[in-house]
C-alpha positions as MATLAB code, in Angstrom:
seq = 'MDEPKKPVIGPEAAFVERLVKEAGITEDQARELIVFLGLNWASLVREAKLLRKSARP';
ca = [
      -9.062   22.726    2.989;
     -11.443   24.036    0.338;
     -14.903   24.954    1.474;
     -17.808   23.654   -0.608;
     -19.178   26.287   -2.949;
     -22.522   27.723   -2.005;
     -24.937   28.174   -4.877;
     -25.443   31.803   -5.783;
     -29.079   32.775   -5.711;
     -31.037   35.983   -5.962;
     -29.674   39.121   -7.563;
     -26.093   37.979   -7.001;
     -26.557   35.126   -9.488;
     -27.397   37.543  -12.278;
     -24.427   39.732  -11.378;
     -22.052   36.753  -11.378;
     -23.279   35.524  -14.756;
     -23.158   38.964  -16.343;
     -19.744   39.782  -14.909;
     -18.281   36.511  -16.185;
     -19.590   37.192  -19.693;
     -18.769   40.879  -19.909;
     -15.447   41.005  -18.077;
     -13.994   37.618  -18.963;
     -13.275   36.465  -15.417;
     -14.155   33.212  -13.672;
     -17.261   32.622  -11.568;
     -15.102   32.330   -8.457;
     -13.459   35.662   -9.202;
     -16.848   37.279   -9.803;
     -18.202   35.919   -6.504;
     -15.160   37.181   -4.641;
     -15.505   40.660   -6.116;
     -19.175   40.758   -5.113;
     -18.246   39.814   -1.549;
     -15.737   42.670   -1.412;
     -17.602   45.329   -3.405;
     -21.274   44.517   -3.126;
     -23.546   44.915   -6.135;
     -22.213   48.205   -7.486;
     -21.955   47.346  -11.188;
     -19.488   50.088  -12.144;
     -17.083   49.070   -9.379;
     -17.442   45.388  -10.214;
     -16.664   45.925  -13.902;
     -13.700   48.194  -13.152;
     -12.131   45.714  -10.737;
     -12.916   42.706  -12.948;
     -11.117   44.325  -15.876;
      -8.116   45.094  -13.689;
      -8.150   41.523  -12.424;
      -8.285   40.144  -15.946;
      -5.387   42.370  -17.069;
      -3.237   41.339  -14.113;
      -3.812   37.657  -14.928;
      -2.386   38.002  -18.437;
       1.265   37.038  -18.932;
];
């Protein structure tokens, strides 16, 4: 069963928004990366780009 989404607040919200715009991934994907990687921008961008590439046919 899907859990209800918690609103992202604080510095994470800015990271999610920026990552979605710059890397072309979904908000859910951005949130998941932040959970795994923390707020290290370089790591987030690297993984987001890899995620986006793997999603392409």
